[in-house]
Amino acid sequence: MLSLLKTVRKFFGEAIVVTQEVDDIIQSPIVKESIINNSDCKILLDQRKYMNKYDDIQAMLGLTDKEKAQILSINLNNNPNRLYKEVWIGLGGTHSGVYATEVSYSEYLTYTTEETEKLEVMNLAKELDGNVELAIKRLVQKRQENKSTTN
């Protein structure tokens, strides 16, 4: 892993490591050191489930108190009328911020993992001979109609 990361950087590339569990990285000292020490760009999603052990994570990632506060603020005050999630991006320890990532309603329905929304899409698709794309289009149209009648 260390050799791969160093080789990629030597050729002006950037290796990407993605995990849903911080423990995947921090449990192995070799992996932890090779990933953390060779990562100028860090992208973190909502970290609230790690709040109780964030001092350790902060130290491991070399985050400042300001960066820690930014990360722990992710998705705390989102506008409920918009479909977006926040993400923290830190660049080489010099720049960092929290950014909103917003997608169209059809993209949201395509990728959501919310069970009730997924079931709504799949149940409608079943009525439409398994056509998920058409089901999503119909749900988007229905949403637009509802918005225009409430305005």
C-alpha positions as a printed NumPy array, in Angstrom:
array([[  0.   ,   0.   ,   0.   ],
       [  2.761,   2.446,   0.94 ],
       [  4.67 ,   1.679,  -2.257],
       [  1.526,   2.191,  -4.345],
       [  0.763,   5.56 ,  -2.74 ],
       [  4.315,   6.824,  -3.161],
       [  4.461,   5.673,  -6.79 ],
       [  1.167,   7.353,  -7.645],
       [  2.325,  10.627,  -6.069],
       [  5.662,  10.441,  -7.919],
       [  3.681,  10.571, -11.188],
       [  1.508,  13.496,  -9.961],
       [ -1.493,  11.255,  -9.368],
       [ -3.685,  10.826,  -6.359],
       [ -4.755,   7.469,  -4.977],
       [ -8.226,   7.394,  -3.505],
       [ -9.139,   5.345,  -0.453],
       [-12.828,   5.111,   0.418],
       [-14.302,   3.499,   3.493],
       [-17.499,   3.682,   5.509],
       [-15.677,   2.797,   8.7  ],
       [-12.751,   4.823,  10.023],
       [-11.683,   1.694,  11.914],
       [-10.881,   0.056,   8.547],
       [ -7.978,   2.491,   8.261],
       [ -6.9  ,   3.027,  11.853],
       [ -6.824,  -0.651,  12.906],
       [ -3.746,  -1.374,  10.786],
       [ -0.688,   0.741,  11.708],
       [  0.903,   0.146,   8.297],
       [ -2.224,   1.082,   6.357],
       [ -2.921,   4.023,   8.667],
       [  0.546,   5.484,   8.274],
       [  0.728,   4.961,   4.517],
       [ -2.701,   6.473,   3.872],
       [ -2.64 ,   9.357,   6.353],
       [  0.935,  10.459,   5.694],
       [  0.471,  10.425,   1.926],
       [ -2.913,  12.14 ,   1.712],
       [ -2.928,  15.839,   0.945],
       [ -6.65 ,  15.83 ,   0.19 ],
       [ -9.099,  14.473,   2.734],
       [-12.844,  14.24 ,   2.149],
       [-15.069,  13.338,   5.077],
       [-18.809,  12.834,   5.306],
       [-20.966,  12.992,   8.441],
       [-18.819,  11.844,  11.387],
       [-21.309,  12.202,  14.259],
       [-21.277,   8.48 ,  15.051],
       [-17.601,   8.887,  15.974],
       [-18.128,  12.006,  18.109],
       [-17.081,  10.253,  21.338],
       [-13.715,   9.227,  19.896],
       [-13.107,  12.219,  17.658],
       [-10.136,  13.489,  19.657],
       [ -8.249,  10.344,  18.607],
       [ -9.384,  10.695,  14.999],
       [ -8.442,  14.385,  15.034],
       [ -4.945,  13.528,  16.219],
       [ -4.562,  10.69 ,  13.725],
       [ -5.65 ,  12.858,  10.766],
       [ -3.662,  15.861,  11.99 ],
       [ -6.733,  18.103,  12.059],
       [ -6.827,  21.518,  13.683],
       [ -9.559,  22.396,  16.188],
       [-11.183,  24.545,  13.484],
       [-11.227,  21.597,  11.045],
       [-12.659,  19.306,  13.741],
       [-15.441,  21.829,  14.412],
       [-16.175,  22.075,  10.684],
       [-16.388,  18.291,  10.356],
       [-18.641,  17.862,  13.379],
       [-20.983,  20.551,  12.012],
       [-21.78 ,  18.539,   8.87 ],
       [-25.534,  18.141,   8.215],
       [-26.555,  19.717,  11.538],
       [-28.509,  22.649,  10.087],
       [-29.546,  21.48 ,   6.63 ],
       [-32.549,  23.128,   4.996],
       [-35.324,  20.489,   5.084],
       [-36.819,  21.866,   1.847],
       [-33.732,  20.953,  -0.199],
       [-32.175,  17.584,  -1.066],
       [-28.534,  17.929,  -0.178],
       [-25.889,  16.531,   2.104],
       [-22.761,  18.228,   3.304],
       [-19.173,  17.108,   2.911],
       [-15.911,  18.394,   4.42 ],
       [-12.906,  18.826,   2.162],
       [ -9.419,  19.536,   3.504],
       [ -6.587,  20.337,   1.109],
       [ -3.049,  19.865,   2.336],
       [ -3.702,  21.415,   5.729],
       [ -4.017,  24.877,   4.161],
       [ -7.654,  25.087,   3.045],
       [-10.754,  23.383,   4.359],
       [-14.497,  23.852,   4.345],
       [-17.918,  22.279,   4.428],
       [-19.713,  22.122,   1.092],
       [-23.253,  21.152,   0.123],
       [-23.694,  18.509,  -2.547],
       [-27.113,  18.761,  -4.159],
       [-28.574,  16.577,  -6.868],
       [-31.784,  16.65 ,  -8.891],
       [-34.797,  14.82 ,  -7.513],
       [-34.464,  12.085, -10.152],
       [-30.805,  11.544,  -9.196],
       [-31.813,  11.517,  -5.543],
       [-34.446,   8.829,  -6.158],
       [-31.969,   6.809,  -8.201],
       [-29.336,   6.66 ,  -5.45 ],
       [-31.184,   7.128,  -2.167],
       [-30.778,   4.481,   0.494],
       [-33.838,   5.665,   2.455],
       [-35.954,   2.518,   2.639],
       [-39.387,   4.17 ,   2.32 ],
       [-38.308,   6.116,  -0.767],
       [-36.67 ,   3.073,  -2.353],
       [-39.85 ,   1.057,  -1.722],
       [-41.977,   3.762,  -3.334],
       [-39.799,   3.663,  -6.45 ],
       [-39.719,  -0.137,  -6.608],
       [-43.471,  -0.534,  -5.988],
       [-44.276,   1.904,  -8.782],
       [-41.734,   0.19 , -11.043],
       [-43.48 ,  -3.125, -10.381],
       [-46.751,  -1.565, -11.62 ],
       [-44.863,  -0.385, -14.725],
       [-43.522,  -3.832, -15.714],
       [-40.261,  -3.329, -13.822],
       [-39.377,  -0.027, -15.504],
       [-37.471,   1.799, -12.746],
       [-36.53 ,   4.722, -14.998],
       [-40.19 ,   5.392, -15.847],
       [-41.157,   5.053, -12.177],
       [-38.614,   7.713, -11.235],
       [-39.837,  10.006, -14.025],
       [-43.411,   9.635, -12.778],
       [-42.439,  10.383,  -9.182],
       [-40.511,  13.47 , -10.303],
       [-43.515,  14.629, -12.329],
       [-45.839,  14.012,  -9.366],
       [-43.549,  16.063,  -7.123],
       [-43.482,  18.942,  -9.612],
       [-47.289,  18.894,  -9.836],
       [-47.58 ,  18.946,  -6.039],
       [-45.192,  21.893,  -5.836],
       [-47.117,  23.892,  -8.435],
       [-50.451,  23.329,  -6.639],
       [-49.018,  24.416,  -3.261],
       [-47.465,  27.632,  -4.629]])
